[in-house]
XYZ file of C-alpha atoms in Angstrom:
567
model
C -42.244 -51.012 19.335
C -39.401 -48.497 19.444
C -40.374 -44.902 20.060
C -40.029 -42.375 17.270
C -37.073 -39.982 17.320
C -39.275 -36.947 17.923
C -40.839 -38.571 20.963
C -37.399 -39.488 22.329
C -36.137 -35.916 21.878
C -39.171 -34.522 23.727
C -38.903 -37.165 26.440
C -35.227 -36.289 27.014
C -36.111 -32.617 27.321
C -34.085 -31.739 24.214
C -37.081 -30.537 22.230
C -40.310 -28.734 23.059
C -43.587 -30.225 21.759
C -44.317 -27.096 19.727
C -40.854 -27.306 18.136
C -41.515 -30.943 17.210
C -44.707 -29.861 15.449
C -42.712 -27.272 13.499
C -40.100 -29.894 12.513
C -42.772 -32.369 11.372
C -44.343 -29.685 9.163
C -40.936 -28.953 7.651
C -40.360 -32.695 7.139
C -43.593 -32.972 5.137
C -42.338 -30.182 2.886
C -38.716 -31.345 2.375
C -38.750 -35.085 3.115
C -35.531 -34.734 5.156
C -34.574 -36.866 8.145
C -36.200 -35.415 11.279
C -32.879 -35.165 13.107
C -31.285 -33.308 10.188
C -34.063 -30.720 10.253
C -33.804 -30.295 14.030
C -30.064 -29.582 13.783
C -30.451 -27.331 10.718
C -33.073 -25.185 12.471
C -30.824 -24.893 15.530
C -33.364 -26.571 17.800
C -31.121 -29.514 18.747
C -27.352 -29.784 18.990
C -25.696 -32.489 16.923
C -24.220 -34.115 20.043
C -27.685 -34.245 21.671
C -29.146 -35.765 18.514
C -26.558 -38.559 18.743
C -27.552 -39.184 22.361
C -31.209 -39.464 21.344
C -30.446 -41.820 18.447
C -28.264 -43.894 20.758
C -31.181 -44.228 23.148
C -33.715 -44.911 20.380
C -31.709 -47.673 18.676
C -29.801 -48.946 21.731
C -26.480 -48.231 20.045
C -23.427 -46.816 21.829
C -22.248 -43.365 20.722
C -18.676 -42.047 20.586
C -16.883 -38.701 20.291
C -14.410 -39.212 17.447
C -12.393 -36.139 18.397
C -11.478 -37.904 21.634
C -10.393 -41.131 19.907
C -7.058 -41.959 18.306
C -7.511 -44.491 15.483
C -4.702 -46.887 14.624
C -3.471 -46.527 10.995
C -3.738 -50.307 10.518
C -7.476 -50.050 11.193
C -7.827 -47.203 8.684
C -6.178 -49.328 5.984
C -8.819 -52.052 6.370
C -11.578 -50.028 4.673
C -11.077 -48.625 1.145
C -10.973 -44.855 0.774
C -13.781 -44.716 -1.790
C -16.095 -46.767 0.452
C -15.480 -44.516 3.447
C -16.071 -41.288 1.527
C -19.165 -42.566 -0.259
C -20.977 -43.934 2.793
C -19.675 -41.377 5.352
C -18.469 -43.913 7.886
C -15.107 -44.671 9.417
C -13.481 -47.697 11.122
C -12.328 -46.926 14.630
C -11.302 -50.181 16.304
C -10.401 -53.796 15.442
C -10.558 -56.665 17.886
C -10.068 -60.381 17.403
C -13.804 -60.813 16.905
C -15.079 -57.666 15.193
C -14.440 -54.367 13.430
C -16.113 -51.323 15.000
C -17.474 -48.773 12.504
C -18.740 -45.283 13.327
C -21.908 -44.338 11.420
C -24.217 -41.319 11.619
C -27.459 -42.842 10.288
C -28.561 -45.945 12.222
C -31.256 -46.722 9.632
C -28.743 -47.337 6.833
C -27.106 -50.674 7.657
C -26.532 -52.332 4.254
C -23.016 -50.801 3.782
C -22.018 -52.528 7.029
C -23.332 -55.857 5.736
C -21.363 -55.368 2.497
C -18.223 -54.510 4.467
C -18.610 -57.570 6.685
C -18.932 -59.751 3.575
C -15.858 -58.216 1.879
C -13.595 -58.363 4.942
C -14.954 -61.593 6.404
C -15.354 -60.073 9.858
C -18.241 -59.135 12.115
C -19.015 -55.428 11.999
C -20.233 -53.582 15.103
C -21.789 -50.138 14.526
C -21.476 -47.181 16.890
C -22.975 -43.730 16.455
C -21.067 -40.491 15.814
C -22.168 -37.164 14.394
C -21.828 -36.656 10.647
C -19.561 -33.620 11.098
C -17.194 -35.588 13.365
C -17.111 -38.489 10.885
C -16.276 -36.164 7.980
C -13.586 -34.426 10.053
C -12.094 -37.811 11.011
C -12.106 -38.940 7.375
C -10.147 -35.830 6.372
C -7.777 -36.299 9.299
C -6.976 -39.978 8.734
C -7.428 -40.445 4.989
C -6.194 -36.987 3.951
C -7.514 -34.105 1.862
C -8.925 -35.309 -1.448
C -8.001 -38.940 -0.789
C -10.970 -40.299 -2.735
C -10.220 -38.082 -5.736
C -6.534 -39.054 -5.724
C -7.448 -42.749 -5.623
C -9.858 -42.361 -8.537
C -7.408 -40.399 -10.696
C -4.648 -42.937 -10.157
C -7.019 -45.844 -10.802
C -8.397 -44.330 -14.012
C -5.140 -42.942 -15.427
C -2.219 -45.116 -14.266
C -0.135 -44.090 -17.281
C -0.171 -40.454 -16.151
C 1.405 -41.531 -12.854
C 4.420 -42.855 -14.696
C 4.780 -39.507 -16.451
C 4.690 -37.671 -13.126
C 7.236 -40.026 -11.561
C 9.618 -39.537 -14.469
C 9.342 -35.728 -14.154
C 8.706 -35.458 -17.866
C 6.644 -32.793 -19.554
C 3.107 -32.755 -18.191
C 0.212 -32.652 -20.611
C -2.238 -29.797 -20.542
C -4.664 -30.806 -17.798
C -7.456 -28.765 -19.368
C -7.589 -31.240 -22.249
C -6.453 -34.398 -20.437
C -8.910 -37.102 -19.443
C -8.272 -36.550 -15.765
C -8.638 -32.759 -15.913
C -12.038 -32.713 -14.218
C -10.689 -34.852 -11.376
C -7.602 -32.647 -10.941
C -9.822 -29.557 -10.873
C -11.894 -31.231 -8.160
C -8.761 -32.179 -6.217
C -7.438 -28.606 -6.242
C -10.883 -27.355 -5.216
C -10.878 -29.796 -2.288
C -7.487 -28.517 -1.137
C -8.679 -24.900 -1.351
C -11.971 -25.706 0.401
C -10.150 -27.502 3.224
C -7.866 -24.492 3.668
C -10.902 -22.207 3.962
C -12.556 -24.623 6.410
C -9.435 -24.626 8.581
C -9.204 -20.815 8.509
C -5.822 -20.897 6.729
C -4.228 -17.727 5.359
C -1.596 -19.539 3.272
C -1.181 -22.895 1.525
C 2.337 -24.310 1.016
C 2.839 -27.057 -1.578
C 6.445 -28.248 -1.576
C 8.088 -31.067 -3.572
C 10.768 -33.348 -2.121
C 12.635 -36.341 -3.630
C 10.134 -39.006 -2.522
C 7.201 -37.008 -1.201
C 5.116 -33.862 -1.403
C 4.430 -31.593 1.546
C 1.072 -29.859 2.030
C 0.951 -27.298 4.829
C -1.570 -24.668 5.933
C -0.729 -21.517 7.884
C -3.371 -21.036 10.582
C -3.155 -18.195 13.110
C 0.377 -17.442 11.961
C 1.729 -20.987 12.449
C 2.383 -23.604 9.752
C 0.837 -27.051 10.217
C 1.166 -30.219 8.168
C -2.164 -31.074 6.577
C -3.151 -34.755 6.334
C -2.886 -35.840 2.705
C -2.764 -39.248 0.993
C 0.783 -40.402 0.264
C -0.097 -40.914 -3.420
C -0.771 -37.181 -3.758
C 2.916 -36.802 -4.674
C 2.241 -38.455 -8.035
C -0.203 -35.665 -8.918
C 2.043 -32.825 -7.754
C 2.801 -31.491 -11.241
C -0.852 -31.722 -12.292
C -1.831 -29.720 -9.201
C 0.774 -27.039 -9.943
C -0.340 -26.873 -13.589
C -3.977 -26.468 -12.594
C -3.149 -23.626 -10.209
C -1.008 -21.950 -12.895
C -3.968 -22.063 -15.263
C -6.205 -20.521 -12.589
C -3.713 -17.666 -12.180
C -3.060 -17.196 -15.893
C 0.590 -18.201 -15.588
C 2.875 -20.003 -18.057
C 2.244 -23.724 -17.558
C 5.356 -24.743 -19.521
C 7.821 -22.434 -17.720
C 9.371 -24.192 -14.710
C 12.768 -22.481 -14.504
C 11.724 -18.966 -13.439
C 9.723 -17.619 -10.498
C 6.157 -16.628 -11.331
C 3.489 -14.612 -9.509
C -0.201 -14.490 -10.283
C -3.691 -13.899 -8.949
C -6.990 -15.736 -9.053
C -10.412 -15.328 -7.539
C -12.507 -18.202 -6.201
C -15.805 -18.692 -4.436
C -16.171 -21.187 -1.593
C -19.784 -21.361 -0.486
C -20.869 -17.771 0.048
C -17.326 -16.501 0.495
C -15.244 -14.950 -2.275
C -11.468 -15.042 -1.923
C -8.549 -13.530 -3.800
C -5.587 -15.854 -4.229
C -2.015 -14.519 -4.468
C 0.019 -17.282 -6.074
C 3.814 -17.394 -5.873
C 5.856 -20.085 -7.618
C 9.556 -20.585 -6.949
C 11.747 -23.137 -8.780
C 13.669 -25.337 -6.326
C 15.967 -28.348 -6.469
C 13.124 -30.885 -6.680
C 10.502 -28.858 -8.545
C 8.358 -25.788 -8.155
C 7.514 -24.616 -4.659
C 4.019 -23.152 -4.524
C 2.596 -20.735 -1.946
C -0.985 -19.465 -2.115
C -2.002 -16.484 0.032
C -5.761 -16.523 0.641
C -7.472 -13.180 1.177
C -11.199 -12.477 1.492
C -12.149 -10.247 -1.437
C -14.073 -8.042 0.958
C -13.814 -7.614 4.698
C -15.701 -5.666 7.314
C -12.764 -3.673 8.618
C -13.451 -1.827 11.847
C -11.114 -0.130 14.298
C -13.219 -1.562 17.118
C -12.328 -5.128 16.053
C -8.544 -4.715 15.898
C -8.034 -5.414 19.596
C -7.014 -1.897 20.623
C -7.397 -1.039 24.306
C -9.920 1.710 24.980
C -7.223 4.309 25.729
C -5.225 3.420 22.593
C -8.374 3.460 20.460
C -9.145 7.013 21.611
C -5.588 8.102 20.790
C -5.788 6.562 17.317
C -9.220 8.084 16.662
C -7.743 11.497 17.484
C -4.620 10.978 15.376
C -6.464 9.995 12.195
C -8.571 13.160 12.347
C -5.462 15.352 12.033
C -5.648 17.105 8.618
C -1.995 16.524 7.733
C 1.040 14.603 8.901
C 2.198 11.019 8.646
C 1.464 7.946 10.767
C 3.709 4.896 10.535
C 2.622 1.401 11.579
C 5.644 -0.718 12.488
C 6.227 -4.419 12.962
C 7.602 -7.492 11.189
C 6.017 -9.164 8.174
C 2.699 -10.803 9.059
C 1.964 -8.640 12.087
C -1.247 -7.180 10.649
C 0.061 -3.714 9.699
C -1.836 -3.473 6.412
C -5.061 -4.724 7.983
C -4.816 -1.961 10.589
C -4.291 0.670 7.883
C -7.272 -0.656 5.918
C -9.417 -0.322 9.042
C -8.248 3.285 9.414
C -9.034 4.044 5.756
C -12.480 2.447 6.129
C -13.182 4.806 9.032
C -12.034 7.846 7.014
C -13.738 6.806 3.770
C -16.402 9.337 2.772
C -17.528 11.280 -0.294
C -15.886 14.413 1.110
C -12.403 12.865 1.004
C -10.225 11.659 -1.853
C -8.260 8.625 -0.653
C -5.526 6.998 -2.743
C -3.462 3.937 -1.840
C -0.217 2.665 -3.351
C 0.261 -1.020 -2.576
C 2.273 -4.115 -3.406
C 0.104 -6.129 -3.592
C -3.431 -4.782 -3.156
C -4.714 -7.112 -0.439
C -8.341 -6.019 -0.075
C -10.533 -4.054 -2.430
C -12.035 -0.988 -0.746
C -15.089 0.535 -2.379
C -14.818 4.290 -2.937
C -11.012 4.342 -2.592
C -8.538 4.628 -5.480
C -6.044 1.768 -5.187
C -2.859 1.562 -7.256
C -0.736 -1.573 -7.677
C 3.017 -0.978 -8.079
C 4.748 -2.927 -10.840
C 8.535 -3.304 -10.799
C 8.512 -4.827 -14.312
C 7.574 -1.468 -15.827
C 9.419 0.608 -13.222
C 6.203 1.649 -11.483
C 7.759 1.934 -8.018
C 6.345 3.329 -4.779
C 8.324 6.541 -5.234
C 7.358 7.101 -8.872
C 3.677 6.369 -8.232
C 3.631 8.562 -5.131
C 5.132 11.471 -7.058
C 2.325 11.264 -9.627
C -0.420 10.652 -7.077
C 0.358 13.973 -5.403
C -0.915 15.666 -8.579
C -4.142 13.665 -8.287
C -5.606 15.938 -5.572
C -5.749 13.403 -2.691
C -6.708 14.260 0.893
C -5.455 10.976 2.340
C -2.619 8.770 1.082
C -1.653 5.253 2.061
C 1.772 4.020 0.984
C 1.964 0.263 1.482
C 5.562 0.327 2.700
C 8.448 2.785 2.948
C 11.423 0.788 1.719
C 13.936 3.428 0.648
C 15.014 7.035 1.105
C 13.261 8.329 -2.028
C 9.865 6.984 -1.004
C 10.332 8.230 2.569
C 11.257 11.734 1.389
C 8.245 12.046 -0.925
C 5.872 10.698 1.756
C 7.202 13.167 4.313
C 6.992 16.051 1.850
C 3.386 15.096 1.165
C 2.692 15.153 4.909
C 4.286 18.605 5.169
C 2.218 19.990 2.287
C -1.233 19.308 3.698
C -1.818 15.576 3.156
C -2.602 12.920 5.741
C -0.284 9.981 4.992
C -0.264 6.437 6.347
C 2.511 3.918 5.770
C 4.385 0.987 7.293
C 7.961 0.326 8.397
C 9.678 -2.942 9.238
C 11.006 -2.343 12.756
C 10.790 -4.242 16.037
C 8.947 -1.542 17.960
C 7.528 1.953 17.582
C 10.597 3.799 18.890
C 12.862 2.077 16.362
C 10.866 3.755 13.599
C 12.516 7.071 14.418
C 16.051 5.778 13.962
C 15.034 3.690 10.916
C 14.034 6.831 9.015
C 17.217 8.632 10.032
C 19.254 5.604 8.926
C 17.534 5.850 5.531
C 18.960 9.332 5.186
C 15.980 11.428 6.289
C 16.965 14.545 8.207
C 15.932 14.372 11.879
C 14.131 17.728 11.656
C 11.909 16.343 8.894
C 11.052 13.279 10.992
C 10.195 15.344 14.060
C 8.081 17.859 12.136
C 6.198 15.531 9.727
C 5.551 12.353 11.732
C 2.634 12.423 14.158
C 3.083 8.931 15.627
C 4.622 5.507 15.272
C 2.280 2.593 16.040
C 3.963 -0.721 16.870
C 1.921 -3.896 16.648
C 1.991 -7.689 16.793
C -0.592 -10.453 16.491
C -1.128 -12.872 19.375
C -3.181 -16.051 19.325
C -6.406 -16.196 21.311
C -7.250 -19.027 23.671
C -9.652 -21.475 22.011
C -13.184 -20.914 23.334
C -14.093 -24.574 22.956
C -11.437 -25.941 25.322
C -10.635 -22.920 27.520
C -9.956 -23.828 31.142
C -8.749 -22.006 34.228
C -5.294 -22.812 35.631
C -3.393 -21.737 38.709
C -0.940 -18.805 38.609
C 1.844 -21.313 39.328
C 0.929 -23.377 36.241
C 0.700 -20.247 34.099
C 4.117 -19.108 35.305
C 5.660 -22.505 34.634
C 4.266 -22.577 31.080
C 5.758 -19.120 30.460
C 9.076 -20.150 32.052
C 8.749 -17.459 34.687
C 8.663 -17.571 38.445
C 5.309 -16.965 40.094
C 6.591 -13.635 41.453
C 7.781 -12.535 38.001
C 4.383 -13.338 36.491
C 2.523 -11.450 39.229
C 4.752 -8.397 38.746
C 4.070 -8.378 34.991
C 0.353 -9.172 35.112
C -0.564 -6.958 38.012
C -3.960 -7.514 39.575
C -4.664 -10.764 37.700
C -5.973 -13.566 39.904
C -7.207 -15.932 37.175
C -5.255 -17.412 34.294
C -6.479 -19.562 31.439
C -5.206 -21.849 28.725
C -6.618 -23.958 25.923
C -6.607 -27.627 26.826
C -6.490 -28.630 23.134
C -9.355 -29.980 21.036
C -10.257 -30.852 17.441
C -11.474 -27.293 16.798
C -8.035 -25.786 17.522
C -6.045 -28.795 16.241
C -4.905 -29.539 19.808
C -2.995 -26.226 19.983
C -5.210 -24.543 22.572
C -5.465 -21.429 20.379
C -8.014 -20.283 17.809
C -8.027 -16.846 16.176
C -5.780 -13.839 16.726
C -5.935 -10.279 17.983
C -3.532 -7.369 17.985
C -1.357 -5.868 20.711
C -0.215 -2.286 20.244
C 1.958 0.568 21.393
C 1.446 4.142 20.204
C 4.431 6.495 20.307
C 3.175 10.054 19.829
C 5.852 12.567 18.873
C 5.363 14.965 21.762
C 7.783 17.849 22.323
C 10.250 15.817 24.411
C 10.319 13.024 21.815
C 10.818 15.519 18.969
C 13.817 17.034 20.775
C 15.357 13.593 21.275
C 14.965 12.832 17.549
C 16.632 16.143 16.654
C 19.533 15.188 18.932
C 19.722 11.669 17.408
C 19.105 9.957 20.752
C 19.056 6.098 20.480
C 15.732 4.319 20.121
C 15.860 2.616 23.537
C 16.210 6.011 25.261
C 13.299 7.377 23.218
C 11.207 4.381 24.267
C 12.100 4.900 27.932
C 11.049 8.546 27.718
C 7.795 7.614 25.935
C 6.936 5.127 28.717
C 7.527 7.860 31.292
C 5.152 10.065 29.300
C 2.451 7.379 29.508
C 2.984 5.082 26.523
C 1.880 1.470 27.002
C 4.374 -0.919 25.436
C 3.552 -3.993 23.378
C 4.219 -6.188 26.394
C 2.059 -3.993 28.637
C -0.838 -4.397 26.223
C -0.110 -8.118 25.947
C -0.059 -8.644 29.712
C -3.373 -6.795 29.955
C -4.919 -9.209 27.443
C -3.479 -12.167 29.377
C -5.049 -10.749 32.549
C -8.398 -10.589 30.721
C -8.097 -14.288 29.853
C -7.879 -13.633 26.103
C -4.435 -15.176 25.649
C -1.637 -16.791 27.665
C 1.531 -15.350 29.212
C 3.721 -17.686 27.133
C 2.079 -16.419 23.920
C 2.865 -12.823 24.903
C 6.497 -13.689 25.555
C 6.734 -15.636 22.292
C 5.536 -12.678 20.253
C 7.291 -9.875 22.150
C 10.563 -11.553 23.127
C 12.476 -8.938 21.124
C 10.982 -6.255 23.341
C 12.703 -7.357 26.580
């Protein structure tokens, strides 16, 4: 008689006897599978559970993330069957079809499959999470829902193909399915840690891409998803309160969704293109724990910033290209300053995160509510601290600087390549150099670099690191002084084979000390100002990046990719 799973887990040293007693008590209460409870309580890892089940039932186990499945094998098993029974075909031989399952006690779906296909079916074990991930990877996001919609409403497909007027999906028969399909796309984006979703129409296809850690990736989707493109766009328009009928003009909207315990704000932008409406959804957590300690600042830079934000008046500019985390850094600063003793007002376009206790104003070009006009009125609102989302023109810059000179602490952003370029950018806008030198306390340059994936991180030789960064070994040693160990991400299912997962910031802080102020007054070029600042002790973006590479947080090639304009 085969041993029970609990006995096998204890025998393998994966579970303590007292923990088994706890699991059995929980099983009496919930009726769940013993292995499910063990994993849920964190007492056994899913991979170890598979090993125990493999031993108990004498079935081989596989790691699906290490297997590449041929598309012809995937096509053998219907989408609906795979999704319903949580199994996936992985291999076909002349004699049998190998199917990965997660519950060895449920065998009747395999018998049904063998009868339908007329082949012998051989089961192997894989964890449920790996099976679900493989289903999404090979069958595509929402594949089951797409198949059902097209099967139930074939006439609507013809309408989509002909690019005729789409019916209101709120009242159509397939509305519930389309709602579910859009929810699946949004849920998958959250699961992947995406910040943006791109839905793009082309003559014979539809592209679905997610932006993860600053890079766009194609997301597996069923080919028939293209027939539901207009229904998807219409559903998202309804969520954002946009005009469903209008397809000739750009539209922007907002929506709020909940995925599990997480609430997100969606910024929806629709742009008419040659083949239809191009849709981009920015996904922002409705609330974030914003802390200066979590931005990635080096200890010395953090101390400088802590000192700068306690100055009672003046202006601090954060510089960098779009998507470099400037606004997130300013939000972290405002969170640190937020107290009942201070009045803090922000002027933003758009408001990305809601900050409790802070007055946030959204600019609106449609009614001529610009940064400059709002800022002029806000100054009469008795603020102690101001945050201007972006200085785009001379008028806004002048009012912000005047506010800094009249007793307000002002934060804003500029689009420049580095901190030193912020000085010349303001002068180019038409701001007098003496105003820049007297009002601005510092320019903070920043970028975001990808972190090495923790799941597949491995040590490599300095020669391999140099080769990956297209540097000589001597060049790498001179840049990353004192580093003897280098790392990279080998690539795994967690990081989508990229070797990176998550991001952190690299920074440079240019304080306007006396020498720098004199150079601004004399209109000295930005590169000379930067050289002087380095001599005065400023760490550049690359310096900070090389330090993080030396700590094993990122790779030399990632630093060069992000800071190549700094050479």
